[in-house]
PDB file of C-alpha atoms and ligand atoms in Angstrom:
ATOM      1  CA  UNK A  71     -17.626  -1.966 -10.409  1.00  0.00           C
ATOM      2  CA  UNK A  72     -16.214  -4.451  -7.663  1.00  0.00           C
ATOM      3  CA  UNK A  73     -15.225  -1.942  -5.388  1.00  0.00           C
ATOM      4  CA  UNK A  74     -16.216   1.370  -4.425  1.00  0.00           C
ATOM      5  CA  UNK A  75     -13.673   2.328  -1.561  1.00  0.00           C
ATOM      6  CA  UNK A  76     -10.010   0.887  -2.200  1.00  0.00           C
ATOM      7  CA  UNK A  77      -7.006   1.553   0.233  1.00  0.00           C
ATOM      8  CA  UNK A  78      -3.462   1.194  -1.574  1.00  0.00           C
ATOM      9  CA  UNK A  79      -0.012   0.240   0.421  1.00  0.00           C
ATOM     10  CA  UNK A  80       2.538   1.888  -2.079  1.00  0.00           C
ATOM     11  CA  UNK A  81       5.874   1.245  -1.182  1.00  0.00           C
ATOM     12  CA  UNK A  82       8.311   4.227  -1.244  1.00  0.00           C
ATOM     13  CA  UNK A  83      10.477   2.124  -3.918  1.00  0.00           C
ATOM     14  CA  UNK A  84       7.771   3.108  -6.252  1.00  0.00           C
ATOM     15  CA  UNK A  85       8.468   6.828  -5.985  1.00  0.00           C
ATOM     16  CA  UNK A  86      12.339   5.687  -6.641  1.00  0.00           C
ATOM     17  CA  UNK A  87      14.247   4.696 -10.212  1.00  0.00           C
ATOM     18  CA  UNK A  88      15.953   1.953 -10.857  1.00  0.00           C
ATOM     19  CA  UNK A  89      18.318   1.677  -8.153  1.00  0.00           C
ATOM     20  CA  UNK A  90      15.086   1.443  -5.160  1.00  0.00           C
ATOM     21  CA  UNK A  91      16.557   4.810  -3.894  1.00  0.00           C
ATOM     22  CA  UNK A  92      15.284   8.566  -3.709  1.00  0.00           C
ATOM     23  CA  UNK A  93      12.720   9.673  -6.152  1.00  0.00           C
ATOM     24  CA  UNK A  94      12.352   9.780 -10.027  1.00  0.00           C
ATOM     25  CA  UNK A  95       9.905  11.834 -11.557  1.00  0.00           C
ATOM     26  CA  UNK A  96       8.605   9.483 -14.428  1.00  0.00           C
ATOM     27  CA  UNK A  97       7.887   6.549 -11.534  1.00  0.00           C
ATOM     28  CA  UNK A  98       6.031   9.265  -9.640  1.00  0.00           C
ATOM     29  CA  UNK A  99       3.900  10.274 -12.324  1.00  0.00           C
ATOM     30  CA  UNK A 100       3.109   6.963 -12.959  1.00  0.00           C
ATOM     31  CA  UNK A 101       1.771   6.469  -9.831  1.00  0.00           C
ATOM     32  CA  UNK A 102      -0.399   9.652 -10.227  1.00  0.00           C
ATOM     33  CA  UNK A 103      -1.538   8.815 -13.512  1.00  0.00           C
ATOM     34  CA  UNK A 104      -2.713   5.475 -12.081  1.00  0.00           C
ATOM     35  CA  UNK A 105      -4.349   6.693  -9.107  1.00  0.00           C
ATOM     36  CA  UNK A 106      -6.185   9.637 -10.874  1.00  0.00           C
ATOM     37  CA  UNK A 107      -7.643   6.821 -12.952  1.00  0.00           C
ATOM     38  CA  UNK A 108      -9.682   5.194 -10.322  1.00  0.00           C
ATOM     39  CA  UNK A 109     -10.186   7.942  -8.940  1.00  0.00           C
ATOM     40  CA  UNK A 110     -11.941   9.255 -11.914  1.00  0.00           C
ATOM     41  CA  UNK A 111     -13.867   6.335 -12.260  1.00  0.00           C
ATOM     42  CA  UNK A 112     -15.482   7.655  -8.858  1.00  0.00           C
ATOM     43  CA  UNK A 113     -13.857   4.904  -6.522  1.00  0.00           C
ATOM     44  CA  UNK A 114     -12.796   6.582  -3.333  1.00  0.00           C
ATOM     45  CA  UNK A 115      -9.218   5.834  -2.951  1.00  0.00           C
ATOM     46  CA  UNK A 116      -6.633   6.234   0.222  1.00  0.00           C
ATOM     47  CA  UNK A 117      -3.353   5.569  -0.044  1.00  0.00           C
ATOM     48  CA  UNK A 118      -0.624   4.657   2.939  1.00  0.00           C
ATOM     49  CA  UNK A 119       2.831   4.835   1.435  1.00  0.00           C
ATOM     50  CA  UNK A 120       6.114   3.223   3.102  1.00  0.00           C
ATOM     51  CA  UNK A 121       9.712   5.096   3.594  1.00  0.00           C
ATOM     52  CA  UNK A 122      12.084   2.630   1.966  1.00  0.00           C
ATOM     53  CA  UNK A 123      13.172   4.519  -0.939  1.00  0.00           C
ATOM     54  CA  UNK A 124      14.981   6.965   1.947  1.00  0.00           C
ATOM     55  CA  UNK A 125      15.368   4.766   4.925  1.00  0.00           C
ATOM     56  CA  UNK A 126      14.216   1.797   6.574  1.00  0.00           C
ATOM     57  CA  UNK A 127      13.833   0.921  10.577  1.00  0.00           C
ATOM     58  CA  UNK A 128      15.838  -2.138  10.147  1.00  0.00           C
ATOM     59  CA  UNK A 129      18.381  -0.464   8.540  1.00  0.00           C
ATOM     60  CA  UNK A 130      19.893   1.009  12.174  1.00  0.00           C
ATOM     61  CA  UNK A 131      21.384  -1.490  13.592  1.00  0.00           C
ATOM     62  CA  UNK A 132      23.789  -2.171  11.334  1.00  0.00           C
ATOM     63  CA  UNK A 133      24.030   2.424  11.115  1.00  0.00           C
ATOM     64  CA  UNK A 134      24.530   2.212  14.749  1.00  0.00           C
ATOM     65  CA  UNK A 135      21.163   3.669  15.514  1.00  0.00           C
ATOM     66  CA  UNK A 136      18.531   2.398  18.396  1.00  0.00           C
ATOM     67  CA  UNK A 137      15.752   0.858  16.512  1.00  0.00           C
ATOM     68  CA  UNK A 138      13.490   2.793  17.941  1.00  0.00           C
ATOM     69  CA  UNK A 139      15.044   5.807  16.691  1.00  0.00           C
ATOM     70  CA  UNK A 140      15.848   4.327  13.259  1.00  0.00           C
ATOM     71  CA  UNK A 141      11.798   3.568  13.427  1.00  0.00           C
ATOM     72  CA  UNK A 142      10.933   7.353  13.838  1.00  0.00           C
ATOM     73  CA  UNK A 143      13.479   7.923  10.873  1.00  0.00           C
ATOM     74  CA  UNK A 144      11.467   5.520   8.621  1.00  0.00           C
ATOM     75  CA  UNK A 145       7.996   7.028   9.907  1.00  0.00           C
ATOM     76  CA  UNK A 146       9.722  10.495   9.221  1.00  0.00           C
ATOM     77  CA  UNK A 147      10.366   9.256   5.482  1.00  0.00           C
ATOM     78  CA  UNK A 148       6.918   8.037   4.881  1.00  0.00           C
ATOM     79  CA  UNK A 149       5.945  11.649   5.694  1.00  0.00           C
ATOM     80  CA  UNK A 150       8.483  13.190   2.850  1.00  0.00           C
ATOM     81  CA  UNK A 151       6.921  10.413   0.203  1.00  0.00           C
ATOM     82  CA  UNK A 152       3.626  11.900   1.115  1.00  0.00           C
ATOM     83  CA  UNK A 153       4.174  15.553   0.542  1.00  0.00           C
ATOM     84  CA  UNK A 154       5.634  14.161  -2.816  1.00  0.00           C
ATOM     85  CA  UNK A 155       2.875  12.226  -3.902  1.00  0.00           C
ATOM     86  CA  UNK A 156       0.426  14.837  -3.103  1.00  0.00           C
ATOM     87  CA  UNK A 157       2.439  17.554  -4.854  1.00  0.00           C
ATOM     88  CA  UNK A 158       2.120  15.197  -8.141  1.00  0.00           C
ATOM     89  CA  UNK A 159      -0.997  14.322  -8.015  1.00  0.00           C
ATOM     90  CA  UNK A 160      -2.415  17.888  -7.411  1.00  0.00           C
ATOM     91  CA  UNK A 161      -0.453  19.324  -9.980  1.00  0.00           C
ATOM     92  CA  UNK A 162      -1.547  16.013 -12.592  1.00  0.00           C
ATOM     93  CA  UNK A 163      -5.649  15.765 -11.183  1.00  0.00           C
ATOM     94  CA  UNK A 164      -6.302  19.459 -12.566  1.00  0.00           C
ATOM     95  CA  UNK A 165      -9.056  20.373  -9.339  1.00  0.00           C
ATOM     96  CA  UNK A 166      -8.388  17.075  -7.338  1.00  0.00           C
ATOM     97  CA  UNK A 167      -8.217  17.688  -3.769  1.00  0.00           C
ATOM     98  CA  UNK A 168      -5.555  15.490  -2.032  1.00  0.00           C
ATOM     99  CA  UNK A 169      -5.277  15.377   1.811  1.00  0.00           C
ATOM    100  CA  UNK A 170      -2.010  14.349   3.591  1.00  0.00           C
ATOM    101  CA  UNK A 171      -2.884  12.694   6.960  1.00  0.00           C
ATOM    102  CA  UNK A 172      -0.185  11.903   9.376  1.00  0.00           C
ATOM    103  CA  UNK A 173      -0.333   9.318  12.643  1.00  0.00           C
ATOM    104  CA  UNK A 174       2.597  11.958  14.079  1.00  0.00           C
ATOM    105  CA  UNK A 175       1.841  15.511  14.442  1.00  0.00           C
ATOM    106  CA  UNK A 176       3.289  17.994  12.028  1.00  0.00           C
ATOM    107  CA  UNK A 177       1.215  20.111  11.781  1.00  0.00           C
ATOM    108  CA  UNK A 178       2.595  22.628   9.712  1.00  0.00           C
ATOM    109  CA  UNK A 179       2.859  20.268   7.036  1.00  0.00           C
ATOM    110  CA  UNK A 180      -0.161  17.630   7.060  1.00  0.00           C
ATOM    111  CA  UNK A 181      -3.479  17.562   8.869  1.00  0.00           C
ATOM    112  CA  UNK A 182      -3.337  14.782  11.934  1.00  0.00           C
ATOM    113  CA  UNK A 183      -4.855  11.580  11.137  1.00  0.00           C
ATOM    114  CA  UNK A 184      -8.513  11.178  12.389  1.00  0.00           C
ATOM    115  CA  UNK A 185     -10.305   8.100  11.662  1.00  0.00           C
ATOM    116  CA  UNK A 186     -13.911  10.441  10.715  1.00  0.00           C
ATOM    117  CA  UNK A 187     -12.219  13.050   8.774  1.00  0.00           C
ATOM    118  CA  UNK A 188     -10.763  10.616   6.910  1.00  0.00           C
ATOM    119  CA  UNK A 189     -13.736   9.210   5.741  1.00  0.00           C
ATOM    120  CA  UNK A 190     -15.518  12.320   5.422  1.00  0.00           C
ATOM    121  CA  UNK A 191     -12.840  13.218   2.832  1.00  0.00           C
ATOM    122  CA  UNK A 192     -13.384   9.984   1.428  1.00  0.00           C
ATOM    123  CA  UNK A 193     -17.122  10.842   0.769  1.00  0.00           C
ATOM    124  CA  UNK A 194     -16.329  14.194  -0.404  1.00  0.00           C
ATOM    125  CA  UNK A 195     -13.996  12.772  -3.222  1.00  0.00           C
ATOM    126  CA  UNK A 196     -11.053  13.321  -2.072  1.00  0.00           C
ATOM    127  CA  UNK A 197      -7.787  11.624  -2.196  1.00  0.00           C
ATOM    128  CA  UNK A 198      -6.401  10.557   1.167  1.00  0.00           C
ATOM    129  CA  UNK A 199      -2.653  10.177   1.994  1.00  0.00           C
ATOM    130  CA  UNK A 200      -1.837   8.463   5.084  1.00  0.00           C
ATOM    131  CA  UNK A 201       1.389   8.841   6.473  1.00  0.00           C
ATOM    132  CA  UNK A 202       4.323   7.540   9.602  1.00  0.00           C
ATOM    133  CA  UNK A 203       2.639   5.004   9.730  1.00  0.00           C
ATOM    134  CA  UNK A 204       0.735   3.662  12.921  1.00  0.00           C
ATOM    135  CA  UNK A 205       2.969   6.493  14.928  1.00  0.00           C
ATOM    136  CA  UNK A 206       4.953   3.427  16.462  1.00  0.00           C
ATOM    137  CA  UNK A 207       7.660   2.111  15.798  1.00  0.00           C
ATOM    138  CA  UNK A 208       8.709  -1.841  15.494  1.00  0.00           C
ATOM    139  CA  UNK A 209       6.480  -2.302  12.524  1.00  0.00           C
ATOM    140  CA  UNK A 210       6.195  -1.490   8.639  1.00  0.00           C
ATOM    141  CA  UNK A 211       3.673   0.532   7.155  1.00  0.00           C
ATOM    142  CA  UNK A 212       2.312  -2.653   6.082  1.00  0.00           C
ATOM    143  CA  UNK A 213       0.593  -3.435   9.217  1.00  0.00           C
ATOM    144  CA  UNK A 214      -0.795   0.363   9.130  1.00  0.00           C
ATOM    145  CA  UNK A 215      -2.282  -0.430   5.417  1.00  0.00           C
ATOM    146  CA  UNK A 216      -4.532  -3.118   6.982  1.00  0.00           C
ATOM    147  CA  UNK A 217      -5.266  -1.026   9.905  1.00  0.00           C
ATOM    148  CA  UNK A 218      -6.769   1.562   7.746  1.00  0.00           C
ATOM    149  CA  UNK A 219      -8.118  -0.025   5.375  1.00  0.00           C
ATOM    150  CA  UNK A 220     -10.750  -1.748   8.197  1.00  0.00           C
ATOM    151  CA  UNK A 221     -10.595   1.736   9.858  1.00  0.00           C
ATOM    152  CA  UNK A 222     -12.026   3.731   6.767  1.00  0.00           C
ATOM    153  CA  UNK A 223     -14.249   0.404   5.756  1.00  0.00           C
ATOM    154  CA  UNK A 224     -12.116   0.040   2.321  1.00  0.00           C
ATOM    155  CA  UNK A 225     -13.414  -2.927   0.765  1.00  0.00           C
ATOM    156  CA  UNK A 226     -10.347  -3.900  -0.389  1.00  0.00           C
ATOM    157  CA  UNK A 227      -6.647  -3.260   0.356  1.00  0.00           C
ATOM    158  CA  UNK A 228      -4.587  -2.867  -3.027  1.00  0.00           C
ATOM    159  CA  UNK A 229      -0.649  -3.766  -2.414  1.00  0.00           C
ATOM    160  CA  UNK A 230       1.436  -2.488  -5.201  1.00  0.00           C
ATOM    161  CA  UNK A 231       4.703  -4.485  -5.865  1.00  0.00           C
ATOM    162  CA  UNK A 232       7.488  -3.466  -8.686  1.00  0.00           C
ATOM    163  CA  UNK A 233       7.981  -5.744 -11.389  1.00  0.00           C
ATOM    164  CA  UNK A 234       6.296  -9.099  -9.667  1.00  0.00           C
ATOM    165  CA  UNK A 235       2.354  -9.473 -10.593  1.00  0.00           C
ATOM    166  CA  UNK A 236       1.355 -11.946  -7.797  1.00  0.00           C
ATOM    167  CA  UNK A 237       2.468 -14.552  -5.821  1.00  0.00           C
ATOM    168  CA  UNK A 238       3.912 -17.816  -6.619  1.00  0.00           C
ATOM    169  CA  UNK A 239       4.426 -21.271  -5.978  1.00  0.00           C
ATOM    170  CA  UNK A 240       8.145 -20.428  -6.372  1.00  0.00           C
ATOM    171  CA  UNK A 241      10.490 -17.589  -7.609  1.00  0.00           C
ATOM    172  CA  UNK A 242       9.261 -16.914 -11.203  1.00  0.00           C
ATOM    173  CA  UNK A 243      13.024 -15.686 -11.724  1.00  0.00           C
ATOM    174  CA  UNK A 244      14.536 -18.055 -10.993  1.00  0.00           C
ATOM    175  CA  UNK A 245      11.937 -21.290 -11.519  1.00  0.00           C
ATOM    176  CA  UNK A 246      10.000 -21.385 -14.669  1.00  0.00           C
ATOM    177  CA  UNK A 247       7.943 -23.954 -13.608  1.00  0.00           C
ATOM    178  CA  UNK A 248       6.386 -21.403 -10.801  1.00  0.00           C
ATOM    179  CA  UNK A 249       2.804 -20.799 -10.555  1.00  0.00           C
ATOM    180  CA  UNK A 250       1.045 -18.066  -9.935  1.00  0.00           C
ATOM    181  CA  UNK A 251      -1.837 -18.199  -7.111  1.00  0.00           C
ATOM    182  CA  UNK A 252      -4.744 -16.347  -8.813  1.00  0.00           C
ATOM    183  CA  UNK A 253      -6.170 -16.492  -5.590  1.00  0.00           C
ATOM    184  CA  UNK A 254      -4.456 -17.851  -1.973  1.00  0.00           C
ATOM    185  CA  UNK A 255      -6.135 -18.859   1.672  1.00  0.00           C
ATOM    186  CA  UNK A 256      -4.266 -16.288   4.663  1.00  0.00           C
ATOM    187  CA  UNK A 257      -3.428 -19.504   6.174  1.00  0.00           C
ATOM    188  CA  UNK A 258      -1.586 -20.500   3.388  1.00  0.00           C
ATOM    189  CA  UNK A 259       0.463 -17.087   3.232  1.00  0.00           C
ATOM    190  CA  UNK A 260       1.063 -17.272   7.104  1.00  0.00           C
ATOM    191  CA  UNK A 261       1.729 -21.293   6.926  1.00  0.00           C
ATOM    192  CA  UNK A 262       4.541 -20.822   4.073  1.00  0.00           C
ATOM    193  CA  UNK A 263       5.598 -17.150   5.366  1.00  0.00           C
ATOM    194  CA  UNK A 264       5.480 -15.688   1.705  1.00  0.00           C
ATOM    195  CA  UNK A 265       6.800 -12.648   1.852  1.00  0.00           C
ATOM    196  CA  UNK A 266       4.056 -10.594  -0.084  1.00  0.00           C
ATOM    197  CA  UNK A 267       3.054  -8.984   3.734  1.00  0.00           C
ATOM    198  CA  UNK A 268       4.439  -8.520   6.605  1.00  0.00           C
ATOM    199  CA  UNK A 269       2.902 -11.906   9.060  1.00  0.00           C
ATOM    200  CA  UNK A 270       1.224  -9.304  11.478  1.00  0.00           C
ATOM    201  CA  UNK A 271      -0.438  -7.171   8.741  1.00  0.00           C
ATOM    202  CA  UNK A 272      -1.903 -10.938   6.900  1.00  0.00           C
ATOM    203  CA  UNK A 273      -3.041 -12.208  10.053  1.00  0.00           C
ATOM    204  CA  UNK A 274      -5.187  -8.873  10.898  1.00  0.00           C
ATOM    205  CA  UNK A 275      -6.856  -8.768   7.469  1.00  0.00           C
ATOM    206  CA  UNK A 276      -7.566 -12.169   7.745  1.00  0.00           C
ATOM    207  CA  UNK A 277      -9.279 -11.297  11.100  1.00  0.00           C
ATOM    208  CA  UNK A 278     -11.268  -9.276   9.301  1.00  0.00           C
ATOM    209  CA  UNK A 279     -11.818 -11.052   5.798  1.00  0.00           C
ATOM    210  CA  UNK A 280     -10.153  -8.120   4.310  1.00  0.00           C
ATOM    211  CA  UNK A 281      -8.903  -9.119   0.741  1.00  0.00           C
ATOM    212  CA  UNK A 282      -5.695  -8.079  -0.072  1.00  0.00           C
ATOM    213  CA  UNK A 283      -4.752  -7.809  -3.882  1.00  0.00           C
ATOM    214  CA  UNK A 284      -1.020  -8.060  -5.149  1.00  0.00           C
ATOM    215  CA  UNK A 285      -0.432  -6.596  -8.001  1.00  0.00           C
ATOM    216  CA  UNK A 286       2.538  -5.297 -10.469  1.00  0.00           C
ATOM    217  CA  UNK A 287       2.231  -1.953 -10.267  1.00  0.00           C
ATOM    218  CA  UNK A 288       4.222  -1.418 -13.328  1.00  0.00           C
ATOM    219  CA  UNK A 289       1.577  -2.628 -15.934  1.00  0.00           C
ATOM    220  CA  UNK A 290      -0.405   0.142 -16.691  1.00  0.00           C
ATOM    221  CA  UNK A 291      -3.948   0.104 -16.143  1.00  0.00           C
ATOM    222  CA  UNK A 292      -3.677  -2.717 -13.125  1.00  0.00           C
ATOM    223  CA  UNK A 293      -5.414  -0.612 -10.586  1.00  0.00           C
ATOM    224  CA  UNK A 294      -8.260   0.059 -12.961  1.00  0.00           C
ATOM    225  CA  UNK A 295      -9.230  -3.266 -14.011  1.00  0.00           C
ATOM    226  CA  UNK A 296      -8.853  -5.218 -10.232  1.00  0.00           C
ATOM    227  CA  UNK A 297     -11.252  -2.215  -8.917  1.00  0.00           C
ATOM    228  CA  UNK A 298     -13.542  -3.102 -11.738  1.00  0.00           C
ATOM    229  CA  UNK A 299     -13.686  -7.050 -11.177  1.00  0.00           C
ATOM    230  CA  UNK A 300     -10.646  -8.312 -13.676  1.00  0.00           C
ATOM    231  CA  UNK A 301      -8.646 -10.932 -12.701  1.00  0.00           C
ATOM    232  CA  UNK A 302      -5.195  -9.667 -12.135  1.00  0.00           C
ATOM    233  CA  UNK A 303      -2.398 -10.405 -10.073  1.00  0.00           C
ATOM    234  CA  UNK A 304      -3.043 -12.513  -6.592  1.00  0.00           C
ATOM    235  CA  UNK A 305      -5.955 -11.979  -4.219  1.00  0.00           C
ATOM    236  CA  UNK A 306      -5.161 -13.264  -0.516  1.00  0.00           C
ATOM    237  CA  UNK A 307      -8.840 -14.154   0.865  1.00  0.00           C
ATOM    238  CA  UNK A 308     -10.494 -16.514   2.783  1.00  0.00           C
ATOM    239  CA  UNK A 309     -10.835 -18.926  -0.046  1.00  0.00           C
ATOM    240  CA  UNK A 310      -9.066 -21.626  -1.064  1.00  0.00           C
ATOM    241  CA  UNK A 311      -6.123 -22.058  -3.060  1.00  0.00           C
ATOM    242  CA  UNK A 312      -6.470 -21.498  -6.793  1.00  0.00           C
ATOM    243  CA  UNK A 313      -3.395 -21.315  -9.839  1.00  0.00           C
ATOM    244  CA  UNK A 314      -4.158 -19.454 -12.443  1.00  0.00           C
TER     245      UNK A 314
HETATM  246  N1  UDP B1170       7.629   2.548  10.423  1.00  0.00           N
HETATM  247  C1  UDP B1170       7.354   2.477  11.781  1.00  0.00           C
HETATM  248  N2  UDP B1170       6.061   2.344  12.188  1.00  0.00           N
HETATM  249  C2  UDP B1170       5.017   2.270  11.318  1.00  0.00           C
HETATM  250  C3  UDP B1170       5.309   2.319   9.935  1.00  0.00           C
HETATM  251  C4  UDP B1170       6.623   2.467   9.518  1.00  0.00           C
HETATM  252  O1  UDP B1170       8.242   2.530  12.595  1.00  0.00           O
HETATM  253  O2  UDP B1170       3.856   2.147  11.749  1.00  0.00           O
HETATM  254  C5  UDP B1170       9.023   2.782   9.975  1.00  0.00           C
HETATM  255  C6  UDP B1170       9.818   1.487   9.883  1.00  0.00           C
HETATM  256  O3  UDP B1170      11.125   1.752  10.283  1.00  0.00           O
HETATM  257  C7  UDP B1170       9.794   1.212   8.387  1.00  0.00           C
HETATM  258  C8  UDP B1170       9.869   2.607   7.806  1.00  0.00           C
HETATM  259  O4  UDP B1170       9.034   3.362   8.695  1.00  0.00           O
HETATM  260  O5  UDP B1170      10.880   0.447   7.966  1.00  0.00           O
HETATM  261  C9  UDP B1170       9.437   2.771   6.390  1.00  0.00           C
HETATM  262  O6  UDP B1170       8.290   2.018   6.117  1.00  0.00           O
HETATM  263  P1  UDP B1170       8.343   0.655   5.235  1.00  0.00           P
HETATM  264  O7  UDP B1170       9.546  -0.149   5.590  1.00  0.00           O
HETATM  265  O8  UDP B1170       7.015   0.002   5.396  1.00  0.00           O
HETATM  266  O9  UDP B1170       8.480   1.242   3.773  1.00  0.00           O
HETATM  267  P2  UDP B1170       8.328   0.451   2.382  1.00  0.00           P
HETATM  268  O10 UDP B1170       9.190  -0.765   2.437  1.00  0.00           O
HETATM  269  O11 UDP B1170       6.887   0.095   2.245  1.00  0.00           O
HETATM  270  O12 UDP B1170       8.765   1.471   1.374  1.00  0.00           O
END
């Protein structure tokens, strides 16, 4: 096993169908079918999920709403994907015990996010949801993935894109010729801007040599096999360039 601790940025267009919006209940049980896996393996597993499948901070300007405000929205959405993922995962993982931590307090609906519970519920087995965010607006939840992932000493942050297994040289749509990197320096990903990250969220796990695997997380199975040391999809890390 390559990893024993793994924290996953899902994006909330993986809870959505076709069209990137709202929910669809064969996408989320995909998800929870492929996070009960690892988890069954006995890899501890958090999970921070994004908003965009209901709204998206950048989205309110052209709505007419403050940014700020439009921010809390997004954080607000993060929370609903939550409550959604943990409903299907607790009614798929017969016995699993899923936690729904939140950076804003709700308490009616999710515990608050603290750093030490959240490991302790790590240690006990549990699946960890963490939601809004950081709590602040003017970022993505990508930045927050990072963040916890050092927080909670993941040793690995898994990023889960739809229908693209990595990064390359070039658009695979639209360039056959493109490569993919099997694995890519942080420099390189900050130097180029390649979009696989938000900039802020690469240049803290490079801080911290955290390696960040991209991954299509529409091929079954692609969790599994990068926990247990297969070479899939693109691993940002403070190595050199490599094409597959
Ligand atoms: N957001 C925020 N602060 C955070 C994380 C998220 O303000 O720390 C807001 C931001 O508006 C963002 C939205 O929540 O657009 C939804 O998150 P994100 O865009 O990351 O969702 P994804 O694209 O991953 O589904």
């Amino acid at each position: 096993m390559r990893y024993r601790r793994i924290l996953m940025k899902l994006s909330g267009g993986a809870l959505a169908g076709e069209e990137g919006w709202g929910f669809a209940p064969q996408a989320i049980e995909h998800i929870a079918d492929e996070v009960l896996d690892v988890h069954r393996m006995g890899v501890e597993v958090g999970i921070v999920v994004g908003g965009g499948n209901i709204f998206r901070g950048e989205l309110g300007e052209q709505w007419g709403i403050e940014r700020a405000e439009a921010d809390n929205i997004g954080m607000l959405a993060t929370v609903i994907n939550g409550l959604m993922l943990r409903g299907a995962l607790t009614a798929r993982g017969e016995g699993s015990d899923v936690r729904v931590m939140t950076a804003i307090p709700i308490n009616a609906v999710a515990e608050p996010y603290i750093r030490l519970r959240a490991i302790n519920h790590l240690e006990h087995g549990r699946i960890i949801i963490l939601v809004a965010g950081t709590g602040n607006p003017y970022v993505t939840t990508d930045y927050p993935a990072v963040q916890r992932a050092l927080e909670l000493r993941a040793e690995a942050l898994l990023a889960a894109k739809n229908g693209v297994d990595g990064i390359y040289t070039a658009d695979p749509r639209r360039n056959p010729a493109a490569r993919r990197y099997r694995t890519i320096g942080y420099d390189t990903v900050i130097r180029q801007n390649l979009r696989a990250l938000d900039q802020s969220a690469v240049l803290l796990a490079r801080d911290h040599s955290l390696p960040v695997h991209v991954f299509d997380f529409d091929q079954a199975g692609a969790m599994r096999r990068i926990c247990v040391g297969e070479d899939v999809g693109t691993v940002i890390a403070d190595a050199r360039d490599e094409l597959v």
